[in-house]
PDB file of N, CA and C in Angstrom:
ATOM      1  N   MET A  20     -10.497  57.922  13.889  1.00  0.00           N
ATOM      2  CA  MET A  20      -9.994  59.266  14.022  1.00  0.00           C
ATOM      3  C   MET A  20     -10.664  60.211  13.027  1.00  0.00           C
ATOM      4  N   LYS A  21     -10.902  59.698  11.816  1.00  0.00           N
ATOM      5  CA  LYS A  21     -11.534  60.517  10.792  1.00  0.00           C
ATOM      6  C   LYS A  21     -12.969  60.874  11.186  1.00  0.00           C
ATOM      7  N   ASN A  22     -13.645  59.955  11.875  1.00  0.00           N
ATOM      8  CA  ASN A  22     -15.010  60.192  12.311  1.00  0.00           C
ATOM      9  C   ASN A  22     -15.070  61.308  13.360  1.00  0.00           C
ATOM     10  N   LYS A  23     -14.093  61.359  14.255  1.00  0.00           N
ATOM     11  CA  LYS A  23     -14.050  62.423  15.265  1.00  0.00           C
ATOM     12  C   LYS A  23     -13.840  63.783  14.612  1.00  0.00           C
ATOM     13  N   ARG A  24     -12.973  63.829  13.604  1.00  0.00           N
ATOM     14  CA  ARG A  24     -12.714  65.090  12.914  1.00  0.00           C
ATOM     15  C   ARG A  24     -13.974  65.584  12.229  1.00  0.00           C
ATOM     16  N   ARG A  25     -14.722  64.669  11.622  1.00  0.00           N
ATOM     17  CA  ARG A  25     -15.979  65.039  10.967  1.00  0.00           C
ATOM     18  C   ARG A  25     -16.985  65.541  11.995  1.00  0.00           C
ATOM     19  N   GLN A  26     -17.022  64.906  13.152  1.00  0.00           N
ATOM     20  CA  GLN A  26     -17.951  65.327  14.206  1.00  0.00           C
ATOM     21  C   GLN A  26     -17.621  66.749  14.670  1.00  0.00           C
ATOM     22  N   TYR A  27     -16.340  67.035  14.867  1.00  0.00           N
ATOM     23  CA  TYR A  27     -15.948  68.381  15.274  1.00  0.00           C
ATOM     24  C   TYR A  27     -16.236  69.405  14.189  1.00  0.00           C
ATOM     25  N   LEU A  28     -16.077  69.014  12.939  1.00  0.00           N
ATOM     26  CA  LEU A  28     -16.378  69.911  11.835  1.00  0.00           C
ATOM     27  C   LEU A  28     -17.867  70.256  11.813  1.00  0.00           C
ATOM     28  N   TYR A  29     -18.710  69.241  11.965  1.00  0.00           N
ATOM     29  CA  TYR A  29     -20.160  69.475  12.006  1.00  0.00           C
ATOM     30  C   TYR A  29     -20.554  70.365  13.183  1.00  0.00           C
ATOM     31  N   LEU A  30     -19.995  70.104  14.345  1.00  0.00           N
ATOM     32  CA  LEU A  30     -20.347  70.900  15.518  1.00  0.00           C
ATOM     33  C   LEU A  30     -19.845  72.335  15.400  1.00  0.00           C
ATOM     34  N   GLY A  31     -18.680  72.519  14.802  1.00  0.00           N
ATOM     35  CA  GLY A  31     -18.185  73.869  14.570  1.00  0.00           C
ATOM     36  C   GLY A  31     -19.041  74.625  13.568  1.00  0.00           C
ATOM     37  N   LEU A  32     -19.431  73.935  12.499  1.00  0.00           N
ATOM     38  CA  LEU A  32     -20.308  74.558  11.507  1.00  0.00           C
ATOM     39  C   LEU A  32     -21.668  74.891  12.123  1.00  0.00           C
ATOM     40  N   ALA A  33     -22.161  74.008  12.979  1.00  0.00           N
ATOM     41  CA  ALA A  33     -23.438  74.265  13.648  1.00  0.00           C
ATOM     42  C   ALA A  33     -23.348  75.501  14.530  1.00  0.00           C
ATOM     43  N   ALA A  34     -22.256  75.634  15.259  1.00  0.00           N
ATOM     44  CA  ALA A  34     -22.092  76.804  16.119  1.00  0.00           C
ATOM     45  C   ALA A  34     -22.033  78.085  15.301  1.00  0.00           C
ATOM     46  N   VAL A  35     -21.332  78.045  14.182  1.00  0.00           N
ATOM     47  CA  VAL A  35     -21.241  79.228  13.316  1.00  0.00           C
ATOM     48  C   VAL A  35     -22.616  79.593  12.760  1.00  0.00           C
ATOM     49  N   LEU A  36     -23.383  78.588  12.337  1.00  0.00           N
ATOM     50  CA  LEU A  36     -24.714  78.871  11.789  1.00  0.00           C
ATOM     51  C   LEU A  36     -25.657  79.441  12.844  1.00  0.00           C
ATOM     52  N   VAL A  37     -25.630  78.891  14.035  1.00  0.00           N
ATOM     53  CA  VAL A  37     -26.525  79.385  15.093  1.00  0.00           C
ATOM     54  C   VAL A  37     -26.150  80.812  15.489  1.00  0.00           C
ATOM     55  N   VAL A  38     -24.870  81.086  15.631  1.00  0.00           N
ATOM     56  CA  VAL A  38     -24.445  82.436  15.995  1.00  0.00           C
ATOM     57  C   VAL A  38     -24.754  83.418  14.865  1.00  0.00           C
ATOM     58  N   THR A  39     -24.527  83.014  13.623  1.00  0.00           N
ATOM     59  CA  THR A  39     -24.832  83.879  12.489  1.00  0.00           C
ATOM     60  C   THR A  39     -26.325  84.183  12.409  1.00  0.00           C
ATOM     61  N   GLY A  40     -27.151  83.170  12.592  1.00  0.00           N
ATOM     62  CA  GLY A  40     -28.597  83.391  12.574  1.00  0.00           C
ATOM     63  C   GLY A  40     -29.059  84.273  13.708  1.00  0.00           C
ATOM     64  N   THR A  41     -28.452  84.106  14.874  1.00  0.00           N
ATOM     65  CA  THR A  41     -28.826  84.930  16.020  1.00  0.00           C
ATOM     66  C   THR A  41     -28.440  86.385  15.792  1.00  0.00           C
ATOM     67  N   LEU A  42     -27.255  86.612  15.284  1.00  0.00           N
ATOM     68  CA  LEU A  42     -26.842  87.984  14.994  1.00  0.00           C
ATOM     69  C   LEU A  42     -27.668  88.587  13.862  1.00  0.00           C
ATOM     70  N   ALA A  43     -28.069  87.754  12.917  1.00  0.00           N
ATOM     71  CA  ALA A  43     -28.861  88.251  11.784  1.00  0.00           C
ATOM     72  C   ALA A  43     -30.233  88.742  12.230  1.00  0.00           C
ATOM     73  N   THR A  44     -30.778  88.172  13.294  1.00  0.00           N
ATOM     74  CA  THR A  44     -32.089  88.643  13.750  1.00  0.00           C
ATOM     75  C   THR A  44     -32.033  90.089  14.206  1.00  0.00           C
ATOM     76  N   GLY A  45     -30.898  90.530  14.705  1.00  0.00           N
ATOM     77  CA  GLY A  45     -30.766  91.914  15.141  1.00  0.00           C
ATOM     78  C   GLY A  45     -30.263  92.846  14.071  1.00  0.00           C
ATOM     79  N   LEU A  46     -29.544  92.314  13.083  1.00  0.00           N
ATOM     80  CA  LEU A  46     -28.938  93.180  12.078  1.00  0.00           C
ATOM     81  C   LEU A  46     -29.785  93.355  10.818  1.00  0.00           C
ATOM     82  N   LEU A  47     -30.551  92.327  10.466  1.00  0.00           N
ATOM     83  CA  LEU A  47     -31.370  92.418   9.264  1.00  0.00           C
ATOM     84  C   LEU A  47     -32.631  93.232   9.534  1.00  0.00           C
ATOM     85  N   PRO A  48     -33.261  93.741   8.486  1.00  0.00           N
ATOM     86  CA  PRO A  48     -34.523  94.477   8.680  1.00  0.00           C
ATOM     87  C   PRO A  48     -35.581  93.596   9.349  1.00  0.00           C
ATOM     88  N   SER A  49     -36.532  94.230   9.983  1.00  0.00           N
ATOM     89  CA  SER A  49     -37.517  93.477  10.759  1.00  0.00           C
ATOM     90  C   SER A  49     -38.712  93.017   9.928  1.00  0.00           C
ATOM     91  N   SER A  50     -38.550  92.905   8.628  1.00  0.00           N
ATOM     92  CA  SER A  50     -39.633  92.383   7.804  1.00  0.00           C
ATOM     93  C   SER A  50     -39.725  90.873   7.998  1.00  0.00           C
ATOM     94  N   PRO A  51     -40.915  90.311   7.807  1.00  0.00           N
ATOM     95  CA  PRO A  51     -41.087  88.867   8.056  1.00  0.00           C
ATOM     96  C   PRO A  51     -40.152  87.983   7.240  1.00  0.00           C
ATOM     97  N   PHE A  52     -39.860  88.366   6.004  1.00  0.00           N
ATOM     98  CA  PHE A  52     -38.987  87.536   5.178  1.00  0.00           C
ATOM     99  C   PHE A  52     -37.615  87.358   5.823  1.00  0.00           C
ATOM    100  N   TYR A  53     -37.006  88.449   6.245  1.00  0.00           N
ATOM    101  CA  TYR A  53     -35.664  88.372   6.823  1.00  0.00           C
ATOM    102  C   TYR A  53     -35.669  87.675   8.180  1.00  0.00           C
ATOM    103  N   GLN A  54     -36.714  87.844   8.950  1.00  0.00           N
ATOM    104  CA  GLN A  54     -36.776  87.168  10.237  1.00  0.00           C
ATOM    105  C   GLN A  54     -36.974  85.661  10.064  1.00  0.00           C
ATOM    106  N   ILE A  55     -37.754  85.260   9.068  1.00  0.00           N
ATOM    107  CA  ILE A  55     -37.912  83.832   8.778  1.00  0.00           C
ATOM    108  C   ILE A  55     -36.595  83.271   8.244  1.00  0.00           C
ATOM    109  N   LEU A  56     -35.902  84.042   7.423  1.00  0.00           N
ATOM    110  CA  LEU A  56     -34.611  83.604   6.901  1.00  0.00           C
ATOM    111  C   LEU A  56     -33.599  83.392   8.026  1.00  0.00           C
ATOM    112  N   SER A  57     -33.509  84.326   8.938  1.00  0.00           N
ATOM    113  CA  SER A  57     -32.550  84.171  10.037  1.00  0.00           C
ATOM    114  C   SER A  57     -32.966  83.038  10.970  1.00  0.00           C
ATOM    115  N   GLY A  58     -34.260  82.850  11.166  1.00  0.00           N
ATOM    116  CA  GLY A  58     -34.728  81.709  11.961  1.00  0.00           C
ATOM    117  C   GLY A  58     -34.416  80.387  11.283  1.00  0.00           C
ATOM    118  N   ALA A  59     -34.518  80.357   9.967  1.00  0.00           N
ATOM    119  CA  ALA A  59     -34.189  79.140   9.225  1.00  0.00           C
ATOM    120  C   ALA A  59     -32.703  78.822   9.331  1.00  0.00           C
ATOM    121  N   ILE A  60     -31.860  79.838   9.352  1.00  0.00           N
ATOM    122  CA  ILE A  60     -30.426  79.610   9.520  1.00  0.00           C
ATOM    123  C   ILE A  60     -30.152  78.973  10.883  1.00  0.00           C
ATOM    124  N   ILE A  61     -30.851  79.432  11.902  1.00  0.00           N
ATOM    125  CA  ILE A  61     -30.681  78.857  13.242  1.00  0.00           C
ATOM    126  C   ILE A  61     -31.141  77.404  13.259  1.00  0.00           C
ATOM    127  N   VAL A  62     -32.283  77.121  12.644  1.00  0.00           N
ATOM    128  CA  VAL A  62     -32.803  75.749  12.619  1.00  0.00           C
ATOM    129  C   VAL A  62     -31.855  74.828  11.858  1.00  0.00           C
ATOM    130  N   VAL A  63     -31.312  75.295  10.747  1.00  0.00           N
ATOM    131  CA  VAL A  63     -30.348  74.492   9.993  1.00  0.00           C
ATOM    132  C   VAL A  63     -29.094  74.253  10.837  1.00  0.00           C
ATOM    133  N   GLY A  64     -28.704  75.250  11.602  1.00  0.00           N
ATOM    134  CA  GLY A  64     -27.552  75.076  12.488  1.00  0.00           C
ATOM    135  C   GLY A  64     -27.775  73.976  13.507  1.00  0.00           C
ATOM    136  N   PHE A  65     -28.962  73.937  14.111  1.00  0.00           N
ATOM    137  CA  PHE A  65     -29.262  72.871  15.061  1.00  0.00           C
ATOM    138  C   PHE A  65     -29.338  71.514  14.368  1.00  0.00           C
ATOM    139  N   ALA A  66     -29.870  71.476  13.151  1.00  0.00           N
ATOM    140  CA  ALA A  66     -29.935  70.206  12.414  1.00  0.00           C
ATOM    141  C   ALA A  66     -28.540  69.689  12.091  1.00  0.00           C
ATOM    142  N   VAL A  67     -27.649  70.590  11.700  1.00  0.00           N
ATOM    143  CA  VAL A  67     -26.268  70.181  11.426  1.00  0.00           C
ATOM    144  C   VAL A  67     -25.604  69.686  12.715  1.00  0.00           C
ATOM    145  N   GLY A  68     -25.902  70.340  13.826  1.00  0.00           N
ATOM    146  CA  GLY A  68     -25.350  69.895  15.108  1.00  0.00           C
ATOM    147  C   GLY A  68     -25.833  68.510  15.491  1.00  0.00           C
ATOM    148  N   PHE A  69     -27.115  68.247  15.303  1.00  0.00           N
ATOM    149  CA  PHE A  69     -27.638  66.911  15.599  1.00  0.00           C
ATOM    150  C   PHE A  69     -27.047  65.870  14.654  1.00  0.00           C
ATOM    151  N   ALA A  70     -26.841  66.244  13.405  1.00  0.00           N
ATOM    152  CA  ALA A  70     -26.215  65.318  12.458  1.00  0.00           C
ATOM    153  C   ALA A  70     -24.774  65.030  12.875  1.00  0.00           C
ATOM    154  N   GLY A  71     -24.101  66.039  13.388  1.00  0.00           N
ATOM    155  CA  GLY A  71     -22.736  65.848  13.854  1.00  0.00           C
ATOM    156  C   GLY A  71     -22.651  64.932  15.056  1.00  0.00           C
ATOM    157  N   LEU A  72     -23.687  64.913  15.863  1.00  0.00           N
ATOM    158  CA  LEU A  72     -23.717  64.017  17.019  1.00  0.00           C
ATOM    159  C   LEU A  72     -24.193  62.607  16.667  1.00  0.00           C
ATOM    160  N   GLY A  73     -24.615  62.420  15.416  1.00  0.00           N
ATOM    161  CA  GLY A  73     -25.042  61.100  14.979  1.00  0.00           C
ATOM    162  C   GLY A  73     -26.485  60.799  15.296  1.00  0.00           C
ATOM    163  N   ALA A  74     -27.305  61.812  15.458  1.00  0.00           N
ATOM    164  CA  ALA A  74     -28.707  61.593  15.810  1.00  0.00           C
ATOM    165  C   ALA A  74     -29.525  61.063  14.649  1.00  0.00           C
ATOM    166  N   PHE A  75     -29.063  61.255  13.405  1.00  0.00           N
ATOM    167  CA  PHE A  75     -29.836  60.857  12.256  1.00  0.00           C
ATOM    168  C   PHE A  75     -29.368  59.547  11.631  1.00  0.00           C
ATOM    169  N   GLU A  76     -28.437  58.858  12.260  1.00  0.00           N
ATOM    170  CA  GLU A  76     -27.987  57.592  11.724  1.00  0.00           C
ATOM    171  C   GLU A  76     -29.056  56.525  11.910  1.00  0.00           C
ATOM    172  N   SER A  77     -29.190  55.683  10.919  1.00  0.00           N
ATOM    173  CA  SER A  77     -30.215  54.633  11.000  1.00  0.00           C
ATOM    174  C   SER A  77     -29.741  53.522  11.924  1.00  0.00           C
ATOM    175  N   PRO A  78     -30.644  52.997  12.755  1.00  0.00           N
ATOM    176  CA  PRO A  78     -30.263  51.897  13.635  1.00  0.00           C
ATOM    177  C   PRO A  78     -30.030  50.621  12.844  1.00  0.00           C
ATOM    178  N   GLU A  79     -29.073  49.849  13.251  1.00  0.00           N
ATOM    179  CA  GLU A  79     -28.748  48.624  12.525  1.00  0.00           C
ATOM    180  C   GLU A  79     -29.152  47.403  13.314  1.00  0.00           C
TER     181      GLU A  79
END
């Protein structure tokens, strides 16, 4: 049960990061630094989502 709660937490955090990064691309200035920053937030969001699904667990 604890593992399911952690999975939902990761997926919720991933959704928040992806939405925040997407909104940041339109709200932040269009300089390369801010666009790379908002893109990095989106990429981190997807990485957290994959971690929540167990994609990075080592095979046993």
